[in-house]
Amino acid sequence: MPPQISSTQKLRYFNQYRILKTLYFNEPLSRQELSRETNLSVATITNLITTWLDRGVILESGTVQSKGGRPRVMLTLNRAYGAFVGIDLGETHIRFELFDLKMNSQQSIMVWLTNGDTQPTDVVAKIVAGYRELLQTAVFPEEKVIGIGIGVPGVVEREGGISIFAPNWGWHNVSLLTKLKEAISAPIIIDNGAKAMGLAEMWFGGKPNNEHLIALLLGTGVGTAIISEGEIQRGVTNSAGEFGHTTLDINGRSCRCGGQGCIETYVGAPGIIQTLQTINPESPLLHGTSQLDIIAAIATAAEEKDETARIVLQQTANYLGAGIANLINLYNPQTIVLSGWLGNQLGPFFLELLPPLIEKYALPQPGAITHIKVSSLGDNSIAMGAASLILEDFLHGTRTSWRLSSGVVSLIPQ
Amino acid sequence: MPPQISSTQKLRYFNQYRILKTLYFNEPLSRQELSRETNLSVATITNLITTWLDRGVILESGTVQSKGGRPRVMLTLNRAYGAFVGIDLGETHIRFELFDLKMNSQQSIMVWLTNGDTQPTDVVAKIVAGYRELLQTAVFPEEKVIGIGIGVPGVVEREGGISIFAPNWGWHNVSLLTKLKEAISAPIIIDNGAKAMGLAEMWFGGKPNNEHLIALLLGTGVGTAIISEGEIQRGVTNSAGEFGHTTLDINGRSCRCGGQGCIETYVGAPGIIQTLQTINPESPLLHGTSQLDIIAAIATAAEEKDETARIVLQQTANYLGAGIANLINLYNPQTIVLSGWLGNQLGPFFLELLPPLIEKYALPQPGAITHIKVSSLGDNSIAMGAASLILEDFLHGTRTSWRLSSGVVSLIPQ
DNA sequence: CCATTTAATTCAATACTTAAAATAACAGTC
DNA sequence: GACTGTTATTTTAAGTATTGAATTAAATGG
């Protein structure tokens, strides 16, 4: 008789993954504790985890002392079972990161992109080469790579052709996934970098499973991940969350997206620099050659109570505060995380300046409960997020996720 | 042996309700068709629907002619099985509506509130009296009322005390539900009126199960329901979706919420009237005594190509367009519905003016796919939405929904 | 060593879905 | 009007799930 593919089987499958996910974020747990957490009977736990034990995904890691009675056997994840690769594809760099099963970084490589080598073929070649190099020095052999997640600075669409608009590159309808699959056999998931980072923030950014979270990726642009009830908000065509291009001042600065007064034009690095120029065109803070230099100079000056820097930050915080208040009013989140190279540097100053602004612009009730903080994940948060795209599938048993069958990449301003 | 309450039972329960919901939105269907829609076997369909047939929730409504072969028996909902009551509690009126199982209005009552009788006790008394009156004239006896949904102009919180801020009333920490339960035995669900209306728009506003939808309730304030993947977005404390108080012009008009340049100050009725006053303080359009009069006058004048009215609408549409663009960029929805007394009147004009503004302010890709329309549900959309809160529980088998155990009402500006 | 206690496994009972077989209900044809 | 072909529905039996209860395992403490 042919095997029955039915819903009671799906129930078992689903319960197996529920156990895995519970253990992942709460290990170590005994069978009894797992039973309590999942509301499944101990008998079922024993039954279902044999799969994971047999495959070596989880381990029995010793017993715990008891005062009378058989000691509990603690179950933990086998962090050596497999690895996740996270790739942060930025406009100026590619960062490769290899993580163990518990998302501890094992190996890291940074590659810089120059203006000359940003054709799709070049980038694909660099990704493949970087991936190979990453594995060469790593403790994990390639067959242990569960999957590769790639975070890109744009919108990844489910189906075909997309118009592209990137500051530096000029890609059009490029299916990164197809090209990469020719060279790499491991499963690949491509998604927006900010969305990926949001996953990392939810799972590894502090209190785990913070299910109403908004992560802001502040840099040249303003990327955003909005997580509601534990799910990244994608909308109909996976382009939801473009907070950077929401209008804050309808009569304000014009934006590269065609709109006016987008939050990006005030809070993105070029916007902040423009604010500085308006306040004092002669400011020595402007001497730096790159955005990074100038922002760093502002941060240093602010540390030393420089008046100009203070005003710049105050004015920027005003826009950021109003923008965050909009998010609070719309999403009523638990937590808002500031991240990205700019967010990491200026975040501490913003945290001081924001409270009165939130109080002014946000409604009292949701405003009072929202907690704003700076990311604790550091510079590899996007790579970790990209790897988390794979982890997500790994913990849900959804290798058939639509993102796997997609891979057409579009870069729009962010 | 005591009955086992386990997950395979839940599976059956869940499948029963999945069948019910599928039938609700796709009736009439035969058992075979239901099998195809739900991916359950025909045997299971036969098995599971006996519950609904026995209880009289669904009916076998005759066979369909076949060309050779046993004819299909079509299954339909028994619209006389029970009734839903929807109550639209506004600041100036209470609207009671009795619906059959398929949400066809059977009976309707309108009660006006004067300034003198807006104490909690008064309002509760009016609700109870109105409910009784509604039933007296109705074809459904009270025991057939499945539940009562109430839409209120504010935030309904899960737990206790809430500060209140209402233009007309001055309630504080009023548990409407507790008071109503003393007089009414049917289950009651209370929620924000705009959120409730969003449910009605999703299910009855056109293409059924439009799962990425935003409904704007335009009136004195701007209420909003945001539906993503078929679920109303609530956030952590059920206050998500306060679009009316998001900033559009950070240097703009000050708002009763304490913010500046909230979209409500331009698109709400008082905001539009203010715009008219700014353009022409002497305008005869301002002669009306109430908001409703003036807005109606603007609509009539615009119909007759009046220049002042045209400018007012153009300026208002500019703010509305930027606001809607923000929603598009953030939520990437399929559909945006304009509703509410003001939305119904001025909506047709906005529809003409909006496209170029969306193109200007929204990102191209999500902007192009979003469909904007005026509600087709008319004046009882909030009452229908309130009733839909009960329908939601009815179709999901979730009588234990948190909203049932709640009922503390807070009125914040909207 | 034994009583006690707690953890984990085994077992038997119960429940659910479903493929296949049986039955039902038609249209059309000889 | 019986028979055939066809499609719909129900019945049956098989396969698989979860779980309470019973059993076994592994400790502590006197």
mmCIF file of C-alpha atoms in Angstrom, chain A residues 241-357:
data_model
loop_
_atom_site.group_PDB
_atom_site.id
_atom_site.type_symbol
_atom_site.label_atom_id
_atom_site.label_comp_id
_atom_site.label_asym_id
_atom_site.label_seq_id
_atom_site.Cartn_x
_atom_site.Cartn_y
_atom_site.Cartn_z
ATOM 1 C CA GLY A 241 8.554 47.769 5.673
ATOM 2 C CA GLU A 242 9.974 50.541 3.524
ATOM 3 C CA PHE A 243 9.936 52.938 6.438
ATOM 4 C CA GLY A 244 12.872 54.906 5.050
ATOM 5 C CA HIS A 245 10.640 56.322 2.354
ATOM 6 C CA THR A 246 7.703 57.391 4.418
ATOM 7 C CA THR A 247 6.999 61.097 4.453
ATOM 8 C CA LEU A 248 7.673 63.052 7.606
ATOM 9 C CA ASP A 249 7.687 66.526 6.194
ATOM 10 C CA ILE A 250 5.519 66.837 3.139
ATOM 11 C CA ASN A 251 7.201 70.124 2.271
ATOM 12 C CA GLY A 252 10.665 68.924 3.158
ATOM 13 C CA ARG A 253 13.802 67.766 1.396
ATOM 14 C CA SER A 254 13.358 65.956 -1.866
ATOM 15 C CA CYS A 255 14.396 62.347 -1.875
ATOM 16 C CA ARG A 256 16.047 60.127 -4.458
ATOM 17 C CA CYS A 257 12.838 58.068 -4.467
ATOM 18 C CA GLY A 258 10.944 61.005 -5.917
ATOM 19 C CA GLY A 259 9.078 61.810 -2.744
ATOM 20 C CA GLN A 260 9.546 64.709 -0.383
ATOM 21 C CA GLY A 261 10.587 64.752 3.254
ATOM 22 C CA CYS A 262 11.181 61.015 3.501
ATOM 23 C CA ILE A 263 12.693 60.103 6.834
ATOM 24 C CA GLU A 264 15.780 58.870 5.013
ATOM 25 C CA THR A 265 16.579 62.396 3.886
ATOM 26 C CA TYR A 266 17.013 63.453 7.519
ATOM 27 C CA VAL A 267 18.202 60.355 9.286
ATOM 28 C CA GLY A 268 20.332 58.665 6.637
ATOM 29 C CA ALA A 269 24.022 59.583 6.627
ATOM 30 C CA PRO A 270 23.783 62.020 3.684
ATOM 31 C CA GLY A 271 20.795 63.639 5.372
ATOM 32 C CA ILE A 272 22.635 64.140 8.624
ATOM 33 C CA ILE A 273 25.597 65.583 6.753
ATOM 34 C CA GLN A 274 23.263 67.947 4.922
ATOM 35 C CA THR A 275 21.845 69.052 8.263
ATOM 36 C CA LEU A 276 25.372 69.726 9.489
ATOM 37 C CA GLN A 277 26.121 71.746 6.355
ATOM 38 C CA THR A 278 22.991 73.819 6.867
ATOM 39 C CA ILE A 279 23.918 74.587 10.449
ATOM 40 C CA ASN A 280 27.517 75.428 9.700
ATOM 41 C CA PRO A 281 28.917 75.045 6.178
ATOM 42 C CA GLU A 282 32.398 75.748 7.500
ATOM 43 C CA SER A 283 32.331 73.139 10.232
ATOM 44 C CA PRO A 284 35.594 71.230 10.591
ATOM 45 C CA LEU A 285 33.477 68.138 11.146
ATOM 46 C CA LEU A 286 32.878 68.154 7.394
ATOM 47 C CA HIS A 287 36.539 67.607 6.562
ATOM 48 C CA GLY A 288 36.252 63.820 6.359
ATOM 49 C CA THR A 289 36.335 62.285 2.904
ATOM 50 C CA SER A 290 33.628 59.674 3.382
ATOM 51 C CA GLN A 291 30.225 59.481 5.026
ATOM 52 C CA LEU A 292 31.739 57.192 7.631
ATOM 53 C CA ASP A 293 34.426 59.733 8.510
ATOM 54 C CA ILE A 294 31.987 62.570 8.969
ATOM 55 C CA ILE A 295 29.522 60.571 11.025
ATOM 56 C CA ALA A 296 32.382 59.313 13.177
ATOM 57 C CA ALA A 297 33.579 62.893 13.596
ATOM 58 C CA ILE A 298 30.128 63.950 14.718
ATOM 59 C CA ALA A 299 30.033 61.136 17.232
ATOM 60 C CA THR A 300 33.430 62.046 18.652
ATOM 61 C CA ALA A 301 32.562 65.729 18.816
ATOM 62 C CA ALA A 302 29.283 65.004 20.538
ATOM 63 C CA GLU A 303 31.141 62.970 23.093
ATOM 64 C CA GLU A 304 33.171 66.105 23.808
ATOM 65 C CA LYS A 305 30.055 68.264 24.099
ATOM 66 C CA ASP A 306 30.676 70.076 20.834
ATOM 67 C CA GLU A 307 27.813 72.520 20.280
ATOM 68 C CA THR A 308 27.445 72.000 16.524
ATOM 69 C CA ALA A 309 27.418 68.230 16.846
ATOM 70 C CA ARG A 310 24.884 68.529 19.621
ATOM 71 C CA ILE A 311 22.549 70.584 17.444
ATOM 72 C CA VAL A 312 22.932 68.193 14.538
ATOM 73 C CA LEU A 313 22.033 65.275 16.731
ATOM 74 C CA GLN A 314 19.142 67.130 18.296
ATOM 75 C CA GLN A 315 17.658 68.026 14.936
ATOM 76 C CA THR A 316 18.192 64.529 13.609
ATOM 77 C CA ALA A 317 16.674 63.003 16.721
ATOM 78 C CA ASN A 318 13.623 65.175 16.222
ATOM 79 C CA TYR A 319 12.959 63.547 12.851
ATOM 80 C CA LEU A 320 13.911 60.119 14.074
ATOM 81 C CA GLY A 321 11.620 60.547 17.064
ATOM 82 C CA ALA A 322 8.678 61.569 14.946
ATOM 83 C CA GLY A 323 9.379 58.676 12.602
ATOM 84 C CA ILE A 324 9.621 56.174 15.421
ATOM 85 C CA ALA A 325 6.459 57.618 16.933
ATOM 86 C CA ASN A 326 4.731 56.901 13.637
ATOM 87 C CA LEU A 327 5.904 53.323 13.861
ATOM 88 C CA ILE A 328 4.705 53.098 17.441
ATOM 89 C CA ASN A 329 1.285 54.447 16.560
ATOM 90 C CA LEU A 330 0.987 52.111 13.610
ATOM 91 C CA TYR A 331 2.477 48.920 15.018
ATOM 92 C CA ASN A 332 2.266 49.170 18.806
ATOM 93 C CA PRO A 333 5.521 47.229 19.209
ATOM 94 C CA GLN A 334 7.310 45.981 22.284
ATOM 95 C CA THR A 335 10.771 46.929 21.184
ATOM 96 C CA ILE A 336 12.487 49.136 18.652
ATOM 97 C CA VAL A 337 16.118 48.387 17.909
ATOM 98 C CA LEU A 338 18.551 50.823 16.327
ATOM 99 C CA SER A 339 21.175 49.095 14.245
ATOM 100 C CA GLY A 340 23.441 49.534 11.236
ATOM 101 C CA TRP A 341 26.806 51.263 11.251
ATOM 102 C CA LEU A 342 25.229 54.638 11.799
ATOM 103 C CA GLY A 343 22.752 53.367 14.357
ATOM 104 C CA ASN A 344 25.493 51.685 16.311
ATOM 105 C CA GLN A 345 27.570 54.866 16.436
ATOM 106 C CA LEU A 346 24.933 57.494 17.042
ATOM 107 C CA GLY A 347 22.391 55.249 18.758
ATOM 108 C CA PRO A 348 23.557 55.993 22.318
ATOM 109 C CA PHE A 349 23.068 59.724 21.736
ATOM 110 C CA PHE A 350 19.647 59.152 20.223
ATOM 111 C CA LEU A 351 18.570 57.043 23.187
ATOM 112 C CA GLU A 352 19.085 60.054 25.432
ATOM 113 C CA LEU A 353 17.306 62.458 23.142
ATOM 114 C CA LEU A 354 14.358 60.317 22.102
ATOM 115 C CA PRO A 355 12.147 59.910 25.211
ATOM 116 C CA PRO A 356 10.650 63.408 25.273
ATOM 117 C CA LEU A 357 10.164 63.267 21.519
#
